[in-house]
Amino acid sequence: MESKNYQASHYATQGYEQTLLQRLHLELYNLKFLIVVDDNAWDRIAHALPDKENDSRILLTTRLREPLGLEHSWQFLCYLTFGDMLKNDNDDVTLLCPPHLKEIGISIAEKCKGLPLSLVVVGGLLIQETEKIDF
């Protein structure tokens, strides 16, 4: 972990995973950050990242070489667009999409051809639009 004031060696810490996750949360809490995370580690660290709505960003990488299927593309697009409204991580994020937008949303997901980066770009554009609309 590095910041503009500290080198990674200052933070080289070995310890229990929970302790390291708490330290990560505390160190990032008042900062604007960019985190690059492999999808294999995401489930382990997601809860440790503060959600301060300060324009911090998380870039999720994957080693998947095959495109997502339509169902997963639709779920991912919904997560990108409506995920901040989830009350529980186990909830079905597709149910947050207003019914009158579902058909066009699925069509948009299909046009992204299962490419996660395309879905992220389109999801970002949709987020900007949903901020203008009161559901």
PDB file of C-alpha atoms in Angstrom, residues 73-74 76-78 80-82 104-113 115-130:
ATOM      1  CA  SER A  73     -23.965  -9.127 -18.171  1.00  0.00           C
ATOM      2  CA  TRP A  74     -27.432  -7.974 -17.084  1.00  0.00           C
ATOM      3  CA  PHE A  76     -23.319  -6.711 -13.725  1.00  0.00           C
ATOM      4  CA  LEU A  77     -24.924  -3.765 -15.520  1.00  0.00           C
ATOM      5  CA  CYS A  78     -27.593  -3.573 -12.808  1.00  0.00           C
ATOM      6  CA  LEU A  80     -22.981  -0.916 -11.750  1.00  0.00           C
ATOM      7  CA  THR A  81     -26.093   1.218 -12.123  1.00  0.00           C
ATOM      8  CA  PHE A  82     -28.139   0.401  -9.017  1.00  0.00           C
ATOM      9  CA  ILE A 104     -34.042  -1.704 -22.765  1.00  0.00           C
ATOM     10  CA  GLY A 105     -31.507  -2.512 -20.012  1.00  0.00           C
ATOM     11  CA  ILE A 106     -31.265  -6.135 -21.104  1.00  0.00           C
ATOM     12  CA  SER A 107     -30.892  -4.955 -24.691  1.00  0.00           C
ATOM     13  CA  ILE A 108     -28.040  -2.649 -23.670  1.00  0.00           C
ATOM     14  CA  ALA A 109     -26.348  -5.493 -21.776  1.00  0.00           C
ATOM     15  CA  GLU A 110     -26.681  -7.708 -24.839  1.00  0.00           C
ATOM     16  CA  LYS A 111     -25.111  -5.068 -27.104  1.00  0.00           C
ATOM     17  CA  CYS A 112     -22.057  -5.001 -24.813  1.00  0.00           C
ATOM     18  CA  LYS A 113     -21.408  -8.580 -25.989  1.00  0.00           C
ATOM     19  CA  LEU A 115     -17.300  -7.519 -22.377  1.00  0.00           C
ATOM     20  CA  PRO A 116     -16.885  -6.281 -18.792  1.00  0.00           C
ATOM     21  CA  LEU A 117     -15.126  -3.059 -19.809  1.00  0.00           C
ATOM     22  CA  SER A 118     -17.989  -2.178 -22.170  1.00  0.00           C
ATOM     23  CA  LEU A 119     -20.452  -2.820 -19.352  1.00  0.00           C
ATOM     24  CA  VAL A 120     -18.430  -0.617 -16.973  1.00  0.00           C
ATOM     25  CA  VAL A 121     -18.355   2.254 -19.487  1.00  0.00           C
ATOM     26  CA  VAL A 122     -22.072   1.992 -20.233  1.00  0.00           C
ATOM     27  CA  GLY A 123     -22.832   1.548 -16.526  1.00  0.00           C
ATOM     28  CA  GLY A 124     -20.915   4.759 -15.793  1.00  0.00           C
ATOM     29  CA  LEU A 125     -22.986   6.623 -18.361  1.00  0.00           C
ATOM     30  CA  LEU A 126     -26.199   5.187 -16.942  1.00  0.00           C
ATOM     31  CA  ILE A 127     -25.197   6.248 -13.427  1.00  0.00           C
ATOM     32  CA  GLN A 128     -24.871   9.833 -14.664  1.00  0.00           C
ATOM     33  CA  GLU A 129     -28.363   9.613 -16.139  1.00  0.00           C
ATOM     34  CA  THR A 130     -29.943   7.996 -13.057  1.00  0.00           C
TER      35      THR A 130
END
